[in-house]
């Protein structure tokens, strides 16, 4: 519910959406994702969202992107680097949505290490 509430306002947003294969790299499926700590999962999902409508040209012109609920991603030539040094490549750009734009990425970015690690 926290993620849905954050994303349903009138504010324009940019979402860096991991593909199904990106989640599979973490051994996450629709069956086991519910076993993750809810606050950690919420933080991860919101770490993929930034305020405002950033088209590909805007993203590529940025070295650092402040994320919606804190933290930032470093950006260099379409490669995003998270707080832990993990990297995700933008593979699809400028998918228009009614409240912003979506860019698909090939890995899940993490704001912090999962609980217990």
Coordinates of N, CA and C in Angstrom, one line a residue:
X1 N 0.8 -1.2 0.0 CA 0.0 0.0 0.0 C 0.8 1.3 0.0
X2 N 2.0 1.3 0.7 CA 2.8 2.5 0.7 C 3.3 2.9 -0.6
X3 N 3.7 1.9 -1.4 CA 4.2 2.1 -2.8 C 3.1 2.7 -3.6
X4 N 1.9 2.0 -3.6 CA 0.8 2.5 -4.4 C 0.4 3.9 -4.0
X5 N 0.4 4.2 -2.7 CA 0.1 5.6 -2.3 C 1.1 6.6 -2.8
X6 N 2.3 6.3 -2.8 CA 3.4 7.2 -3.3 C 3.3 7.4 -4.8
X7 N 2.8 6.5 -5.5 CA 2.8 6.6 -7.0 C 1.5 7.0 -7.6
X8 N 0.4 7.2 -6.8 CA -0.9 7.5 -7.4 C -1.3 9.0 -7.4
X9 N -0.4 9.8 -7.0 CA -0.7 11.3 -7.0 C -0.7 11.9 -8.4
X10 N -0.8 13.2 -8.4 CA -0.8 13.9 -9.7 C 0.6 14.3 -10.1
X11 N 1.5 14.0 -9.3 CA 2.9 14.4 -9.5 C 3.5 13.5 -10.7
X12 N 4.3 14.1 -11.6 CA 5.0 13.4 -12.6 C 6.2 12.7 -12.0
X13 N 6.3 11.4 -12.4 CA 7.4 10.6 -11.9 C 8.2 9.9 -13.0
X14 N 9.4 9.5 -12.7 CA 10.2 8.7 -13.6 C 10.5 7.4 -12.9
X15 N 10.2 6.2 -13.5 CA 10.4 4.9 -12.9 C 11.4 4.2 -13.7
X16 N 12.4 3.7 -13.0 CA 13.4 2.8 -13.6 C 12.9 1.4 -13.3
X17 N 12.3 0.7 -14.2 CA 11.6 -0.5 -13.9 C 12.4 -1.7 -14.3
X18 N 12.8 -2.5 -13.3 CA 13.5 -3.8 -13.6 C 12.7 -4.7 -14.4
X19 N 13.3 -5.4 -15.3 CA 12.6 -6.5 -16.1 C 12.4 -7.7 -15.2
X20 N 11.6 -8.7 -15.7 CA 11.4 -9.9 -14.9 C 12.7 -10.6 -14.8
X21 N 13.6 -10.6 -15.8 CA 14.9 -11.2 -15.7 C 15.8 -10.5 -14.7
X22 N 15.6 -9.2 -14.4 CA 16.3 -8.5 -13.4 C 16.0 -9.1 -12.0
X23 N 14.7 -9.3 -11.8 CA 14.3 -9.9 -10.5 C 14.7 -11.3 -10.4
X24 N 14.8 -12.1 -11.5 CA 15.2 -13.5 -11.5 C 16.7 -13.6 -11.1
X25 N 17.5 -12.6 -11.4 CA 18.9 -12.6 -11.0 C 19.0 -12.6 -9.5
X26 N 18.0 -12.1 -8.8 CA 18.0 -12.1 -7.4 C 17.2 -13.3 -6.8
X27 N 16.9 -14.2 -7.7 CA 16.0 -15.4 -7.3 C 14.7 -14.9 -6.7
X28 N 14.2 -13.8 -7.2 CA 12.9 -13.3 -6.7 C 11.8 -13.7 -7.7
X29 N 10.7 -14.3 -7.2 CA 9.6 -14.6 -8.1 C 8.3 -14.1 -7.4
X30 N 7.2 -14.2 -8.1 CA 6.0 -13.7 -7.5 C 5.6 -14.6 -6.3
X31 N 6.1 -15.8 -6.3 CA 5.8 -16.7 -5.2 C 6.6 -16.4 -3.9
X32 N 7.9 -15.9 -4.0 CA 8.7 -15.7 -2.8 C 9.0 -14.3 -2.5
X33 N 8.6 -13.3 -3.3 CA 8.8 -11.9 -3.0 C 8.1 -11.5 -1.7
X34 N 7.0 -12.1 -1.4 CA 6.2 -11.8 -0.2 C 7.0 -12.1 1.1
X35 N 8.0 -12.9 1.0 CA 8.8 -13.4 2.1 C 9.8 -12.3 2.6
X36 N 10.0 -11.3 1.7 CA 11.0 -10.3 2.1 C 10.4 -9.3 3.1
X37 N 11.3 -8.8 3.9 CA 10.9 -7.7 4.9 C 10.1 -6.6 4.1
X38 N 8.9 -6.3 4.6 CA 8.0 -5.4 3.9 C 8.6 -4.0 3.8
X39 N 9.3 -3.5 4.8 CA 9.9 -2.1 4.8 C 11.1 -2.1 3.8
X40 N 11.9 -3.2 3.8 CA 13.0 -3.3 2.8 C 12.5 -3.3 1.4
X41 N 11.4 -4.1 1.2 CA 10.9 -4.2 -0.2 C 10.3 -2.9 -0.6
X42 N 9.6 -2.2 0.3 CA 9.1 -0.8 0.0 C 10.2 0.1 -0.4
X43 N 11.3 0.1 0.4 CA 12.5 1.0 0.2 C 13.1 0.7 -1.2
X44 N 13.2 -0.6 -1.5 CA 13.7 -1.0 -2.8 C 12.9 -0.5 -4.0
X45 N 11.6 -0.8 -3.9 CA 10.7 -0.3 -5.0 C 10.7 1.2 -5.1
X46 N 10.7 1.9 -4.1 CA 10.7 3.4 -4.2 C 12.0 3.9 -4.6
X47 N 13.1 3.1 -4.4 CA 14.4 3.5 -4.9 C 14.5 3.5 -6.4
X48 N 13.5 3.0 -7.1 CA 13.5 2.9 -8.5 C 12.7 4.1 -9.1
X49 N 12.3 5.0 -8.3 CA 11.4 6.1 -8.7 C 12.0 7.5 -8.4
X50 N 11.9 8.4 -9.3 CA 12.4 9.8 -9.0 C 11.3 10.7 -9.4
X51 N 11.2 11.9 -8.7 CA 10.2 12.9 -9.0 C 10.5 13.6 -10.3
X52 N 9.5 13.9 -11.0 CA 9.6 14.6 -12.3 C 9.7 13.7 -13.5
X53 N 9.5 14.2 -14.6 CA 9.5 13.5 -15.9 C 10.8 13.6 -16.5
X54 N 11.6 12.6 -16.4 CA 13.0 12.6 -17.0 C 13.0 11.7 -18.3
X55 N 13.1 12.3 -19.4 CA 13.2 11.5 -20.6 C 14.6 11.0 -20.7
X56 N 14.9 10.1 -21.7 CA 16.3 9.5 -21.8 C 17.3 10.6 -21.9
X57 N 17.1 11.6 -22.7 CA 18.1 12.7 -22.8 C 18.4 13.4 -21.5
X58 N 17.3 13.6 -20.6 CA 17.5 14.2 -19.3 C 18.4 13.2 -18.4
X59 N 18.0 11.9 -18.5 CA 18.8 11.0 -17.7 C 20.2 11.0 -18.1
X60 N 20.5 10.9 -19.4 CA 21.9 10.8 -19.9 C 22.7 12.1 -19.6
X61 N 22.0 13.2 -19.4 CA 22.6 14.5 -19.1 C 22.9 14.6 -17.6
X62 N 22.4 13.7 -16.8 CA 22.6 13.7 -15.3 C 23.7 12.8 -14.9
X63 N 24.5 13.2 -13.9 CA 25.5 12.3 -13.3 C 24.9 11.6 -12.1
X64 N 24.0 12.3 -11.5 CA 23.4 11.8 -10.2 C 21.9 12.0 -10.3
X65 N 21.1 11.0 -9.9 CA 19.7 11.2 -9.9 C 19.2 10.9 -8.5
X66 N 18.5 12.0 -7.9 CA 18.0 11.8 -6.6 C 16.7 11.0 -6.7
X67 N 16.6 10.0 -5.8 CA 15.4 9.1 -5.9 C 14.3 9.6 -5.0
X68 N 13.1 9.2 -5.3 CA 11.9 9.7 -4.7 C 11.9 9.6 -3.2
X69 N 12.3 8.6 -2.6 CA 12.3 8.5 -1.2 C 13.6 8.4 -0.5
X70 N 14.6 9.2 -1.1 CA 15.9 9.3 -0.5 C 16.9 8.4 -1.3
X71 N 18.2 8.8 -1.1 CA 19.2 8.1 -1.8 C 19.3 8.6 -3.2
X72 N 20.3 8.2 -3.9 CA 20.5 8.6 -5.3 C 21.2 7.5 -6.1
X73 N 21.1 7.6 -7.4 CA 21.7 6.7 -8.4 C 22.7 7.5 -9.1
X74 N 23.9 7.0 -9.3 CA 24.9 7.6 -10.2 C 24.6 7.1 -11.6
X75 N 24.8 8.0 -12.6 CA 24.5 7.6 -14.0 C 25.7 8.0 -14.9
X76 N 26.1 7.0 -15.7 CA 27.2 7.3 -16.7 C 26.9 6.4 -17.9
X77 N 26.6 7.1 -19.0 CA 26.3 6.5 -20.3 C 25.2 5.4 -20.3
X78 N 24.2 5.7 -19.5 CA 23.0 4.8 -19.5 C 23.2 3.6 -18.5
X79 N 24.3 3.7 -17.7 CA 24.5 2.7 -16.6 C 24.3 3.4 -15.3
X80 N 23.3 2.8 -14.5 CA 23.0 3.3 -13.2 C 23.8 2.6 -12.1
X81 N 24.4 3.3 -11.1 CA 25.1 2.6 -10.0 C 24.4 3.0 -8.7
X82 N 24.0 1.9 -8.0 CA 23.3 2.1 -6.7 C 24.2 2.4 -5.5
X83 N 23.7 2.5 -4.3 CA 24.4 2.8 -3.1 C 25.4 1.7 -2.8
X84 N 25.2 0.5 -3.2 CA 26.1 -0.6 -2.9 C 27.1 -0.9 -4.0
X85 N 27.1 -0.1 -5.1 CA 28.0 -0.3 -6.2 C 27.4 -1.2 -7.3
X86 N 26.2 -1.7 -7.1 CA 25.5 -2.5 -8.1 C 25.2 -1.7 -9.3
X87 N 25.2 -2.3 -10.5 CA 25.0 -1.6 -11.7 C 23.8 -2.2 -12.5
X88 N 23.0 -1.3 -13.1 CA 21.9 -1.6 -14.0 C 22.0 -0.8 -15.2
X89 N 21.8 -1.4 -16.4 CA 21.8 -0.8 -17.7 C 20.4 -0.4 -18.1
X90 N 20.2 0.8 -18.6 CA 18.9 1.2 -19.1 C 18.8 0.5 -20.5
X91 N 17.8 -0.3 -20.7 CA 17.7 -1.1 -21.9 C 16.5 -0.7 -22.8
X92 N 15.5 0.0 -22.2 CA 14.4 0.6 -23.0 C 14.1 1.9 -22.4
X93 N 13.9 2.9 -23.2 CA 13.7 4.3 -22.8 C 12.4 4.9 -23.2
X94 N 12.0 5.9 -22.5 CA 10.9 6.8 -22.8 C 9.5 6.1 -23.1
X95 N 9.2 5.2 -22.2 CA 7.8 4.6 -22.3 C 6.9 5.5 -21.6
X96 N 6.0 6.1 -22.3 CA 5.1 7.2 -21.8 C 4.1 6.6 -20.9
X97 N 3.8 7.2 -19.8 CA 2.7 6.9 -18.9 C 1.9 8.1 -18.6
X98 N 0.7 8.0 -18.1 CA -0.1 9.1 -17.8 C 0.5 10.0 -16.7
X99 N 1.2 9.5 -15.8 CA 1.8 10.3 -14.8 C 3.4 10.3 -14.8
X100 N 3.9 10.1 -16.0 CA 5.4 10.2 -16.1 C 5.9 9.4 -17.2
X101 N 7.1 8.8 -17.0 CA 7.9 8.1 -18.0 C 8.5 6.9 -17.3
X102 N 8.7 5.8 -18.1 CA 9.3 4.6 -17.6 C 10.5 4.2 -18.5
X103 N 11.6 3.8 -17.8 CA 12.8 3.3 -18.5 C 13.0 1.9 -17.9
X104 N 13.1 0.9 -18.7 CA 13.4 -0.5 -18.3 C 14.9 -0.6 -18.0
X105 N 15.2 -1.3 -16.9 CA 16.6 -1.6 -16.6 C 16.8 -3.1 -16.4
X106 N 18.1 -3.6 -16.6 CA 18.3 -5.0 -16.6 C 18.7 -5.6 -15.2
X107 N 18.7 -4.8 -14.2 CA 19.1 -5.3 -12.8 C 18.3 -4.5 -11.8
X108 N 18.0 -5.0 -10.7 CA 17.4 -4.3 -9.6 C 18.4 -3.5 -8.8
X109 N 18.2 -2.3 -8.6 CA 19.1 -1.4 -7.8 C 18.7 -1.4 -6.4
X110 N 19.6 -1.4 -5.5 CA 19.4 -1.5 -4.0 C 19.8 -0.2 -3.3
X111 N 19.0 0.3 -2.4 CA 19.4 1.5 -1.6 C 20.3 1.1 -0.4
X112 N 20.2 -0.2 0.0 CA 20.9 -0.7 1.1 C 20.9 -2.2 1.0
X113 N 21.8 -2.9 1.8 CA 21.8 -4.3 1.9 C 20.6 -4.9 2.5
X114 N 20.1 -6.1 2.0 CA 19.0 -6.7 2.6 C 19.2 -7.0 4.1
X115 N 18.1 -7.0 4.9 CA 18.3 -7.3 6.4 C 19.0 -8.7 6.5
X116 N 19.9 -8.7 7.5 CA 20.6 -9.9 7.7 C 21.9 -10.1 6.9
X117 N 22.2 -9.2 6.1 CA 23.4 -9.3 5.2 C 24.4 -8.2 5.6

